[in-house]
Amino acid sequence: MEAGMTLRPMLPMVLVILMALAMVALLGLARWRMRGLEAEPGARAAWWRRAGMAALVIAIIAGPSVRASEAITVSNVEIYMLVDRTGSMAAEDWAGDPPEGVENPTATRLDGVRADMASIRQAFPSARYSIIALDSAAAVELPLTTDVDAVDSWVGSLTQEITARSSGSSLETALPQLSQLLAQSHEANPQNIRLVYILSDGEATDGGLAAQEAQSQGWNWQAMAPVVDGGAVLGYGTAEGGQMRSYDGSPATGEHTNADYIPDDQSGQPGISVIDEAALEALAQDLGLEYFHRTGGPDDDAPESFTDLDIQAVLSDGRVAKGSRHYLVWPLALVLSGLLIWELVDLARADRRLRLILRPRRQA
């Protein structure tokens, strides 16, 4: 923190100056009237005390403040989560624990996504969050918000896409939306920290159409990298792959049920989804992020490995740290309070003396 004392008047400076001149005039008049007269005991001390009180009032109104340049706080962190919820994310090859009380206790990739999203949310309780959901299309389902309850609610209600509506997809489907969100954020608040978390199995099922369309419109992951300060690419699934339950939107279908498996288009047998780590690693490299393979097994990195953030390291790119000014009046107010107490005690004593003087006259 770099700090320097400055004045930040609580009132217009002209009024502060006029008040100061008025107090000086009144104090000068009181001092002049004391000259040549026998002042009461303590009168001169009272004058100095009141002069000090007047000076302190003017000093407080003048608004001494500390101008500080502070490290950016967690509340200036924006977290963008791109969540893949295509049918392949319901593949039953997650080694972690499934939720309790389900019909079929076979864990899915989405169980891992929910757990990791909860870890990210817990690591940044004061951050602002935005969630982009990816299936056959991409949509911003949670605009940037500090409402962590809304984040928790979204995570708790996360499901795979309805199988009948699936028409193929890839991560590039969400590239335009995410790029626009980050660009708008950087333009509005360049000092903020933007973290991007991409949670997916990397499997592309659209024949490269989304990638071609994004490229034709000038969108690419590398161009996004300069406005991304951190985050991670989290990849779910295994090389052996897993089968996925079909989902029609009803509670009796989808993951953790005994619904039919989604068939392969060519063989008609239950399809198997395999993670595409090469695509995910390439994406992480393009964004300048680290890639983490998530299986739910004991070899997985702890969530802290992708949620710990060194704020100072992020700011080392030369951006200006957020500035602020803080009033520094409490020492003056403390001294003023002491003088006011002294003044009240002195007035009480003077009132008592006056009562003692007047009492014999009233009795007479």
mmCIF file of C-alpha atoms in Angstrom:
data_model
loop_
_atom_site.group_PDB
_atom_site.id
_atom_site.type_symbol
_atom_site.label_atom_id
_atom_site.label_comp_id
_atom_site.label_asym_id
_atom_site.label_seq_id
_atom_site.Cartn_x
_atom_site.Cartn_y
_atom_site.Cartn_z
ATOM 1 C CA MET A 1 0.000 0.000 0.000
ATOM 2 C CA GLU A 2 1.276 3.464 -0.925
ATOM 3 C CA ALA A 3 -0.252 6.307 1.087
ATOM 4 C CA GLY A 4 -0.027 10.097 1.347
ATOM 5 C CA MET A 5 -1.925 12.675 3.377
ATOM 6 C CA THR A 6 -4.368 14.813 1.415
ATOM 7 C CA LEU A 7 -7.340 17.043 2.232
ATOM 8 C CA ARG A 8 -10.837 16.020 1.207
ATOM 9 C CA PRO A 9 -13.159 18.715 2.634
ATOM 10 C CA MET A 10 -16.521 17.548 3.946
ATOM 11 C CA LEU A 11 -17.963 20.919 2.903
ATOM 12 C CA PRO A 12 -17.055 23.208 0.002
ATOM 13 C CA MET A 13 -13.624 24.691 0.649
ATOM 14 C CA VAL A 14 -15.028 28.237 0.517
ATOM 15 C CA LEU A 15 -17.322 27.464 3.457
ATOM 16 C CA VAL A 16 -14.468 25.873 5.376
ATOM 17 C CA ILE A 17 -12.362 29.018 4.911
ATOM 18 C CA LEU A 18 -15.253 31.307 5.931
ATOM 19 C CA MET A 19 -15.900 29.217 9.047
ATOM 20 C CA ALA A 20 -12.220 29.387 9.953
ATOM 21 C CA LEU A 21 -12.158 33.174 9.532
ATOM 22 C CA ALA A 22 -15.325 33.550 11.625
ATOM 23 C CA MET A 23 -13.884 31.457 14.443
ATOM 24 C CA VAL A 24 -10.618 33.416 14.364
ATOM 25 C CA ALA A 25 -12.586 36.681 14.592
ATOM 26 C CA LEU A 26 -14.689 35.476 17.534
ATOM 27 C CA LEU A 27 -11.677 34.146 19.383
ATOM 28 C CA GLY A 28 -9.792 37.371 18.712
ATOM 29 C CA LEU A 29 -12.705 39.422 20.060
ATOM 30 C CA ALA A 30 -12.866 37.301 23.195
ATOM 31 C CA ARG A 31 -9.130 37.662 23.691
ATOM 32 C CA TRP A 32 -9.291 41.453 23.236
ATOM 33 C CA ARG A 33 -12.072 41.771 25.840
ATOM 34 C CA MET A 34 -9.903 39.926 28.349
ATOM 35 C CA ARG A 35 -7.087 42.482 28.083
ATOM 36 C CA GLY A 36 -6.845 45.003 30.904
ATOM 37 C CA LEU A 37 -9.534 43.283 32.972
ATOM 38 C CA GLU A 38 -9.255 40.977 35.889
ATOM 39 C CA ALA A 39 -10.323 37.752 34.360
ATOM 40 C CA GLU A 40 -11.947 35.061 36.406
ATOM 41 C CA PRO A 41 -9.728 32.206 37.523
ATOM 42 C CA GLY A 42 -9.286 29.790 34.662
ATOM 43 C CA ALA A 43 -10.584 32.238 32.028
ATOM 44 C CA ARG A 44 -7.355 32.225 30.054
ATOM 45 C CA ALA A 45 -7.206 28.410 30.172
ATOM 46 C CA ALA A 46 -10.815 28.300 28.963
ATOM 47 C CA TRP A 47 -9.933 30.604 26.060
ATOM 48 C CA TRP A 48 -7.066 28.370 24.967
ATOM 49 C CA ARG A 49 -9.254 25.292 25.357
ATOM 50 C CA ARG A 50 -11.991 26.771 23.182
ATOM 51 C CA ALA A 51 -9.450 27.957 20.644
ATOM 52 C CA GLY A 52 -8.159 24.393 20.432
ATOM 53 C CA MET A 53 -11.696 23.050 20.012
ATOM 54 C CA ALA A 54 -12.382 25.513 17.203
ATOM 55 C CA ALA A 55 -9.151 24.588 15.447
ATOM 56 C CA LEU A 56 -9.951 20.878 15.732
ATOM 57 C CA VAL A 57 -13.445 21.368 14.295
ATOM 58 C CA ILE A 58 -12.002 23.210 11.298
ATOM 59 C CA ALA A 59 -9.336 20.535 10.847
ATOM 60 C CA ILE A 60 -11.937 17.745 10.902
ATOM 61 C CA ILE A 61 -14.186 19.527 8.389
ATOM 62 C CA ALA A 62 -11.150 20.056 6.149
ATOM 63 C CA GLY A 63 -11.122 16.253 5.818
ATOM 64 C CA PRO A 64 -7.585 14.963 6.266
ATOM 65 C CA SER A 65 -7.457 11.652 4.417
ATOM 66 C CA VAL A 66 -4.996 8.992 3.441
ATOM 67 C CA ARG A 67 -4.760 8.358 -0.254
ATOM 68 C CA ALA A 68 -3.960 4.708 -0.704
ATOM 69 C CA SER A 69 -3.230 2.344 -3.544
ATOM 70 C CA GLU A 70 -4.302 -1.101 -2.417
ATOM 71 C CA ALA A 71 -3.995 -4.608 -3.733
ATOM 72 C CA ILE A 72 -7.179 -5.611 -5.478
ATOM 73 C CA THR A 73 -9.610 -7.468 -3.212
ATOM 74 C CA VAL A 74 -11.485 -10.696 -3.795
ATOM 75 C CA SER A 75 -14.675 -8.742 -4.439
ATOM 76 C CA ASN A 76 -13.027 -7.507 -7.672
ATOM 77 C CA VAL A 77 -12.627 -11.067 -8.937
ATOM 78 C CA GLU A 78 -14.930 -12.136 -11.758
ATOM 79 C CA ILE A 79 -15.283 -15.868 -12.357
ATOM 80 C CA TYR A 80 -16.626 -17.212 -15.637
ATOM 81 C CA MET A 81 -17.514 -20.908 -15.711
ATOM 82 C CA LEU A 82 -18.160 -22.612 -19.034
ATOM 83 C CA VAL A 83 -19.986 -25.826 -18.163
ATOM 84 C CA ASP A 84 -20.395 -28.666 -20.647
ATOM 85 C CA ARG A 85 -23.691 -30.465 -20.060
ATOM 86 C CA THR A 86 -23.934 -32.384 -23.308
ATOM 87 C CA GLY A 87 -25.058 -36.003 -23.102
ATOM 88 C CA SER A 88 -21.471 -37.251 -22.927
ATOM 89 C CA MET A 89 -21.028 -35.519 -19.563
ATOM 90 C CA ALA A 90 -23.451 -38.070 -18.094
ATOM 91 C CA ALA A 91 -20.960 -40.850 -18.863
ATOM 92 C CA GLU A 92 -20.646 -43.262 -15.963
ATOM 93 C CA ASP A 93 -16.859 -43.231 -15.615
ATOM 94 C CA TRP A 94 -16.468 -40.932 -12.590
ATOM 95 C CA ALA A 95 -14.660 -42.657 -9.725
ATOM 96 C CA GLY A 96 -15.962 -40.296 -7.073
ATOM 97 C CA ASP A 97 -18.985 -40.674 -4.857
ATOM 98 C CA PRO A 98 -22.493 -40.322 -6.310
ATOM 99 C CA PRO A 99 -25.173 -38.323 -4.500
ATOM 100 C CA GLU A 100 -27.096 -40.055 -1.738
ATOM 101 C CA GLY A 101 -30.598 -41.433 -2.144
ATOM 102 C CA VAL A 102 -30.509 -42.015 -5.901
ATOM 103 C CA GLU A 103 -31.966 -44.975 -7.772
ATOM 104 C CA ASN A 104 -28.707 -45.912 -9.472
ATOM 105 C CA PRO A 105 -25.609 -45.054 -7.409
ATOM 106 C CA THR A 106 -23.268 -44.941 -10.391
ATOM 107 C CA ALA A 107 -21.337 -41.678 -10.452
ATOM 108 C CA THR A 108 -21.095 -39.575 -13.617
ATOM 109 C CA ARG A 109 -18.839 -36.865 -14.947
ATOM 110 C CA LEU A 110 -21.443 -34.292 -13.964
ATOM 111 C CA ASP A 111 -20.998 -35.382 -10.338
ATOM 112 C CA GLY A 112 -17.388 -34.304 -10.672
ATOM 113 C CA VAL A 113 -18.416 -31.021 -12.279
ATOM 114 C CA ARG A 114 -20.798 -30.259 -9.417
ATOM 115 C CA ALA A 115 -18.127 -31.021 -6.830
ATOM 116 C CA ASP A 116 -15.509 -28.856 -8.545
ATOM 117 C CA MET A 117 -17.925 -25.957 -9.073
ATOM 118 C CA ALA A 118 -18.754 -26.096 -5.367
ATOM 119 C CA SER A 119 -15.027 -25.982 -4.544
ATOM 120 C CA ILE A 120 -14.523 -22.949 -6.783
ATOM 121 C CA ARG A 121 -17.481 -21.171 -5.206
ATOM 122 C CA GLN A 122 -16.207 -21.900 -1.688
ATOM 123 C CA ALA A 123 -12.725 -20.673 -2.569
ATOM 124 C CA PHE A 124 -14.051 -17.283 -3.738
ATOM 125 C CA PRO A 125 -17.085 -16.475 -1.543
ATOM 126 C CA SER A 126 -17.028 -12.758 -2.410
ATOM 127 C CA ALA A 127 -16.385 -13.036 -6.138
ATOM 128 C CA ARG A 128 -18.840 -12.327 -8.932
ATOM 129 C CA TYR A 129 -19.917 -15.305 -10.990
ATOM 130 C CA SER A 130 -21.193 -15.918 -14.483
ATOM 131 C CA ILE A 131 -22.132 -19.336 -15.871
ATOM 132 C CA ILE A 132 -22.344 -20.302 -19.533
ATOM 133 C CA ALA A 133 -24.064 -23.623 -20.183
ATOM 134 C CA LEU A 134 -22.988 -25.607 -23.232
ATOM 135 C CA ASP A 135 -25.047 -28.256 -24.997
ATOM 136 C CA SER A 136 -26.206 -28.155 -28.618
ATOM 137 C CA ALA A 137 -26.170 -24.386 -28.169
ATOM 138 C CA ALA A 138 -24.539 -22.078 -25.638
ATOM 139 C CA ALA A 139 -26.312 -19.661 -23.337
ATOM 140 C CA VAL A 140 -25.433 -17.366 -20.456
ATOM 141 C CA GLU A 141 -27.626 -18.898 -17.781
ATOM 142 C CA LEU A 142 -26.245 -16.813 -14.910
ATOM 143 C CA PRO A 143 -25.187 -13.230 -15.664
ATOM 144 C CA LEU A 144 -22.376 -11.789 -13.564
ATOM 145 C CA THR A 145 -23.616 -11.733 -9.965
ATOM 146 C CA THR A 146 -22.441 -11.785 -6.352
ATOM 147 C CA ASP A 147 -25.435 -13.920 -5.371
ATOM 148 C CA VAL A 148 -23.678 -17.125 -4.325
ATOM 149 C CA ASP A 149 -27.039 -18.677 -3.493
ATOM 150 C CA ALA A 150 -27.908 -18.392 -7.171
ATOM 151 C CA VAL A 151 -24.642 -20.135 -8.028
ATOM 152 C CA ASP A 152 -25.362 -22.938 -5.558
ATOM 153 C CA SER A 153 -28.892 -23.286 -6.908
ATOM 154 C CA TRP A 154 -27.623 -23.570 -10.484
ATOM 155 C CA VAL A 155 -25.056 -26.194 -9.516
ATOM 156 C CA GLY A 156 -27.679 -28.161 -7.601
ATOM 157 C CA SER A 157 -30.042 -28.194 -10.579
ATOM 158 C CA LEU A 158 -27.418 -29.037 -13.208
ATOM 159 C CA THR A 159 -28.545 -31.846 -15.527
ATOM 160 C CA GLN A 160 -27.471 -33.200 -18.876
ATOM 161 C CA GLU A 161 -29.234 -31.931 -21.977
ATOM 162 C CA ILE A 162 -32.382 -33.674 -23.161
ATOM 163 C CA THR A 163 -31.213 -36.488 -25.406
ATOM 164 C CA ALA A 164 -33.772 -35.940 -28.174
ATOM 165 C CA ARG A 165 -32.615 -32.338 -28.586
ATOM 166 C CA SER A 166 -28.950 -33.207 -28.939
ATOM 167 C CA SER A 167 -27.619 -32.263 -32.349
ATOM 168 C CA GLY A 168 -23.883 -32.233 -31.756
ATOM 169 C CA SER A 169 -21.677 -29.634 -30.154
ATOM 170 C CA SER A 170 -18.147 -28.584 -29.259
ATOM 171 C CA LEU A 171 -16.510 -26.071 -26.954
ATOM 172 C CA GLU A 172 -16.252 -23.588 -29.826
ATOM 173 C CA THR A 173 -20.048 -23.295 -29.678
ATOM 174 C CA ALA A 174 -19.591 -21.122 -26.563
ATOM 175 C CA LEU A 175 -16.565 -19.223 -27.868
ATOM 176 C CA PRO A 176 -18.465 -16.111 -29.106
ATOM 177 C CA GLN A 177 -20.489 -15.677 -25.889
ATOM 178 C CA LEU A 178 -17.499 -16.100 -23.600
ATOM 179 C CA SER A 179 -15.327 -13.807 -25.719
ATOM 180 C CA GLN A 180 -17.953 -11.067 -25.693
ATOM 181 C CA LEU A 181 -18.472 -11.314 -21.927
ATOM 182 C CA LEU A 182 -14.761 -11.020 -21.227
ATOM 183 C CA ALA A 183 -14.278 -8.160 -23.689
ATOM 184 C CA GLN A 184 -17.164 -6.186 -22.184
ATOM 185 C CA SER A 185 -15.872 -6.789 -18.669
ATOM 186 C CA HIS A 186 -12.356 -5.690 -19.577
ATOM 187 C CA GLU A 187 -13.645 -2.526 -21.220
ATOM 188 C CA ALA A 188 -15.870 -1.607 -18.253
ATOM 189 C CA ASN A 189 -13.508 -2.651 -15.433
ATOM 190 C CA PRO A 190 -9.968 -3.175 -16.718
ATOM 191 C CA GLN A 191 -8.603 -3.364 -13.161
ATOM 192 C CA ASN A 192 -10.691 -6.414 -12.256
ATOM 193 C CA ILE A 193 -9.388 -9.963 -12.209
ATOM 194 C CA ARG A 194 -11.086 -12.365 -14.610
ATOM 195 C CA LEU A 195 -10.832 -16.092 -13.986
ATOM 196 C CA VAL A 196 -12.097 -18.613 -16.523
ATOM 197 C CA TYR A 197 -12.934 -22.205 -15.638
ATOM 198 C CA ILE A 198 -13.858 -24.584 -18.446
ATOM 199 C CA LEU A 199 -15.396 -27.863 -17.287
ATOM 200 C CA SER A 200 -15.771 -30.405 -20.100
ATOM 201 C CA ASP A 201 -14.759 -33.770 -21.512
ATOM 202 C CA GLY A 202 -13.530 -32.034 -24.668
ATOM 203 C CA GLU A 203 -15.501 -34.328 -26.954
ATOM 204 C CA ALA A 204 -16.647 -32.646 -30.177
ATOM 205 C CA THR A 205 -19.689 -34.167 -31.862
ATOM 206 C CA ASP A 206 -20.580 -31.499 -34.410
ATOM 207 C CA GLY A 207 -18.049 -32.398 -37.068
ATOM 208 C CA GLY A 208 -16.112 -29.182 -36.486
ATOM 209 C CA LEU A 209 -18.976 -26.912 -37.575
ATOM 210 C CA ALA A 210 -18.814 -24.645 -34.499
ATOM 211 C CA ALA A 211 -15.054 -24.240 -34.856
ATOM 212 C CA GLN A 212 -15.404 -23.303 -38.530
ATOM 213 C CA GLU A 213 -18.167 -20.812 -37.797
ATOM 214 C CA ALA A 214 -16.214 -19.198 -34.958
ATOM 215 C CA GLN A 215 -13.128 -18.917 -37.142
ATOM 216 C CA SER A 216 -15.101 -17.332 -39.972
ATOM 217 C CA GLN A 217 -16.341 -14.679 -37.525
ATOM 218 C CA GLY A 218 -12.861 -13.989 -36.166
ATOM 219 C CA TRP A 219 -13.258 -15.718 -32.808
ATOM 220 C CA ASN A 220 -10.432 -17.816 -31.386
ATOM 221 C CA TRP A 221 -9.187 -18.878 -27.972
ATOM 222 C CA GLN A 222 -5.780 -17.229 -28.355
ATOM 223 C CA ALA A 223 -7.360 -13.789 -28.797
ATOM 224 C CA MET A 224 -9.173 -14.258 -25.498
ATOM 225 C CA ALA A 225 -5.998 -14.981 -23.520
ATOM 226 C CA PRO A 226 -4.910 -11.345 -22.828
ATOM 227 C CA VAL A 227 -8.047 -10.656 -20.770
ATOM 228 C CA VAL A 228 -7.901 -13.946 -18.838
ATOM 229 C CA ASP A 229 -5.956 -13.619 -15.586
ATOM 230 C CA GLY A 230 -6.284 -17.172 -14.339
ATOM 231 C CA GLY A 231 -8.494 -20.177 -13.896
ATOM 232 C CA ALA A 232 -8.154 -23.685 -15.296
ATOM 233 C CA VAL A 233 -9.355 -26.172 -17.867
ATOM 234 C CA LEU A 234 -10.850 -29.160 -16.068
ATOM 235 C CA GLY A 235 -11.223 -32.345 -18.102
ATOM 236 C CA TYR A 236 -13.626 -35.129 -17.116
ATOM 237 C CA GLY A 237 -13.696 -38.729 -18.277
ATOM 238 C CA THR A 238 -11.327 -41.584 -18.955
ATOM 239 C CA ALA A 239 -9.566 -43.158 -21.905
ATOM 240 C CA GLU A 240 -11.744 -46.246 -21.468
ATOM 241 C CA GLY A 241 -14.866 -44.094 -21.577
ATOM 242 C CA GLY A 242 -18.323 -44.646 -20.205
ATOM 243 C CA GLN A 243 -21.931 -45.097 -21.245
ATOM 244 C CA MET A 244 -24.636 -42.445 -20.757
ATOM 245 C CA ARG A 245 -28.246 -42.804 -19.682
ATOM 246 C CA SER A 246 -30.816 -41.146 -21.935
ATOM 247 C CA TYR A 247 -32.701 -38.170 -20.543
ATOM 248 C CA ASP A 248 -36.122 -36.838 -21.519
ATOM 249 C CA GLY A 249 -36.443 -34.191 -18.812
ATOM 250 C CA SER A 250 -38.268 -36.401 -16.323
ATOM 251 C CA PRO A 251 -36.827 -37.526 -12.958
ATOM 252 C CA ALA A 252 -37.088 -41.177 -14.046
ATOM 253 C CA THR A 253 -34.468 -40.702 -16.758
ATOM 254 C CA GLY A 254 -30.927 -39.433 -17.009
ATOM 255 C CA GLU A 255 -27.989 -39.961 -14.687
ATOM 256 C CA HIS A 256 -28.464 -42.041 -11.514
ATOM 257 C CA THR A 257 -31.473 -43.865 -13.007
ATOM 258 C CA ASN A 258 -31.956 -47.137 -14.850
ATOM 259 C CA ALA A 259 -33.071 -45.466 -18.064
ATOM 260 C CA ASP A 260 -31.863 -46.880 -21.378
ATOM 261 C CA TYR A 261 -28.366 -45.957 -22.476
ATOM 262 C CA ILE A 262 -27.939 -43.478 -25.307
ATOM 263 C CA PRO A 263 -27.288 -45.613 -28.427
ATOM 264 C CA ASP A 264 -24.485 -45.152 -30.901
ATOM 265 C CA ASP A 265 -25.841 -43.699 -34.158
ATOM 266 C CA GLN A 266 -24.098 -46.304 -36.318
ATOM 267 C CA SER A 267 -24.152 -49.555 -34.353
ATOM 268 C CA GLY A 268 -27.278 -49.018 -32.293
ATOM 269 C CA GLN A 269 -25.403 -50.345 -29.274
ATOM 270 C CA PRO A 270 -24.913 -48.209 -26.136
ATOM 271 C CA GLY A 271 -22.558 -45.425 -27.091
ATOM 272 C CA ILE A 272 -19.307 -44.823 -25.238
ATOM 273 C CA SER A 273 -17.872 -41.372 -24.615
ATOM 274 C CA VAL A 274 -14.106 -40.963 -24.276
ATOM 275 C CA ILE A 275 -12.373 -37.849 -22.986
ATOM 276 C CA ASP A 276 -10.444 -35.829 -25.578
ATOM 277 C CA GLU A 277 -7.480 -34.719 -23.502
ATOM 278 C CA ALA A 278 -5.537 -33.495 -26.518
ATOM 279 C CA ALA A 279 -8.262 -30.957 -27.312
ATOM 280 C CA LEU A 280 -8.492 -29.839 -23.690
ATOM 281 C CA GLU A 281 -4.728 -29.459 -23.319
ATOM 282 C CA ALA A 282 -4.571 -27.431 -26.539
ATOM 283 C CA LEU A 283 -7.371 -25.207 -25.260
ATOM 284 C CA ALA A 284 -5.555 -24.664 -21.964
ATOM 285 C CA GLN A 285 -2.387 -23.731 -23.828
ATOM 286 C CA ASP A 286 -4.248 -21.248 -26.027
ATOM 287 C CA LEU A 287 -5.744 -19.529 -22.958
ATOM 288 C CA GLY A 288 -2.533 -19.645 -20.935
ATOM 289 C CA LEU A 289 -4.198 -21.799 -18.279
ATOM 290 C CA GLU A 290 -3.280 -25.056 -16.593
ATOM 291 C CA TYR A 291 -5.052 -28.287 -17.470
ATOM 292 C CA PHE A 292 -6.252 -30.703 -14.795
ATOM 293 C CA HIS A 293 -7.539 -34.201 -15.516
ATOM 294 C CA ARG A 294 -10.472 -34.976 -13.212
ATOM 295 C CA THR A 295 -11.475 -38.599 -12.665
ATOM 296 C CA GLY A 296 -12.661 -38.628 -9.052
ATOM 297 C CA GLY A 297 -9.842 -41.032 -8.208
ATOM 298 C CA PRO A 298 -7.039 -40.741 -5.632
ATOM 299 C CA ASP A 299 -4.576 -39.407 -8.208
ATOM 300 C CA ASP A 300 -6.599 -36.251 -8.861
ATOM 301 C CA ASP A 301 -5.104 -32.947 -7.757
ATOM 302 C CA ALA A 302 -6.821 -31.351 -4.785
ATOM 303 C CA PRO A 303 -9.252 -28.549 -5.703
ATOM 304 C CA GLU A 304 -6.858 -26.074 -4.077
ATOM 305 C CA SER A 305 -4.473 -26.657 -6.967
ATOM 306 C CA PHE A 306 -6.802 -24.770 -9.295
ATOM 307 C CA THR A 307 -8.488 -22.418 -6.819
ATOM 308 C CA ASP A 308 -5.485 -20.927 -5.000
ATOM 309 C CA LEU A 309 -4.771 -17.505 -6.464
ATOM 310 C CA ASP A 310 -1.873 -15.148 -5.803
ATOM 311 C CA ILE A 311 -3.491 -11.730 -6.272
ATOM 312 C CA GLN A 312 -0.151 -9.916 -6.353
ATOM 313 C CA ALA A 313 1.169 -12.262 -9.038
ATOM 314 C CA VAL A 314 -1.885 -11.597 -11.174
ATOM 315 C CA LEU A 315 -1.387 -7.852 -10.828
ATOM 316 C CA SER A 316 2.266 -8.098 -11.861
ATOM 317 C CA ASP A 317 1.276 -7.460 -15.479
ATOM 318 C CA GLY A 318 1.514 -3.730 -14.793
ATOM 319 C CA ARG A 319 -2.139 -2.850 -14.394
ATOM 320 C CA VAL A 320 -2.898 -0.001 -12.009
ATOM 321 C CA ALA A 321 -4.057 -1.250 -8.631
ATOM 322 C CA LYS A 322 -7.368 0.073 -7.394
ATOM 323 C CA GLY A 323 -7.062 3.379 -5.524
ATOM 324 C CA SER A 324 -9.014 4.646 -2.551
ATOM 325 C CA ARG A 325 -9.000 7.449 0.042
ATOM 326 C CA HIS A 326 -9.813 7.074 3.709
ATOM 327 C CA TYR A 327 -10.644 9.866 6.143
ATOM 328 C CA LEU A 328 -8.170 10.088 9.007
ATOM 329 C CA VAL A 329 -10.100 12.157 11.557
ATOM 330 C CA TRP A 330 -10.307 9.814 14.527
ATOM 331 C CA PRO A 331 -7.160 11.185 16.274
ATOM 332 C CA LEU A 332 -8.574 14.728 15.976
ATOM 333 C CA ALA A 333 -11.994 13.572 17.150
ATOM 334 C CA LEU A 334 -10.402 11.851 20.140
ATOM 335 C CA VAL A 335 -8.626 15.043 21.224
ATOM 336 C CA LEU A 336 -11.790 17.076 20.598
ATOM 337 C CA SER A 337 -13.776 14.683 22.785
ATOM 338 C CA GLY A 338 -11.285 15.202 25.605
ATOM 339 C CA LEU A 339 -11.568 18.987 25.323
ATOM 340 C CA LEU A 340 -15.373 18.791 25.252
ATOM 341 C CA ILE A 341 -15.388 16.723 28.435
ATOM 342 C CA TRP A 342 -13.064 19.273 30.039
ATOM 343 C CA GLU A 343 -15.383 22.076 28.905
ATOM 344 C CA LEU A 344 -18.459 20.351 30.366
ATOM 345 C CA VAL A 345 -16.712 19.748 33.688
ATOM 346 C CA ASP A 346 -15.575 23.376 33.800
ATOM 347 C CA LEU A 347 -19.097 24.625 33.017
ATOM 348 C CA ALA A 348 -20.523 22.400 35.752
ATOM 349 C CA ARG A 349 -18.058 23.854 38.253
ATOM 350 C CA ALA A 350 -18.874 27.413 37.164
ATOM 351 C CA ASP A 351 -22.589 26.701 37.518
ATOM 352 C CA ARG A 352 -22.027 25.354 41.016
ATOM 353 C CA ARG A 353 -20.020 28.442 42.016
ATOM 354 C CA LEU A 354 -22.764 30.699 40.645
ATOM 355 C CA ARG A 355 -25.409 28.852 42.655
ATOM 356 C CA LEU A 356 -23.358 29.247 45.839
ATOM 357 C CA ILE A 357 -23.022 32.992 45.209
ATOM 358 C CA LEU A 358 -26.719 33.503 44.507
ATOM 359 C CA ARG A 359 -28.019 31.371 47.386
ATOM 360 C CA PRO A 360 -27.321 33.899 50.234
ATOM 361 C CA ARG A 361 -29.012 36.675 48.239
ATOM 362 C CA ARG A 362 -32.134 34.562 47.758
ATOM 363 C CA GLN A 363 -32.203 33.720 51.476
ATOM 364 C CA ALA A 364 -31.924 37.429 52.342
#
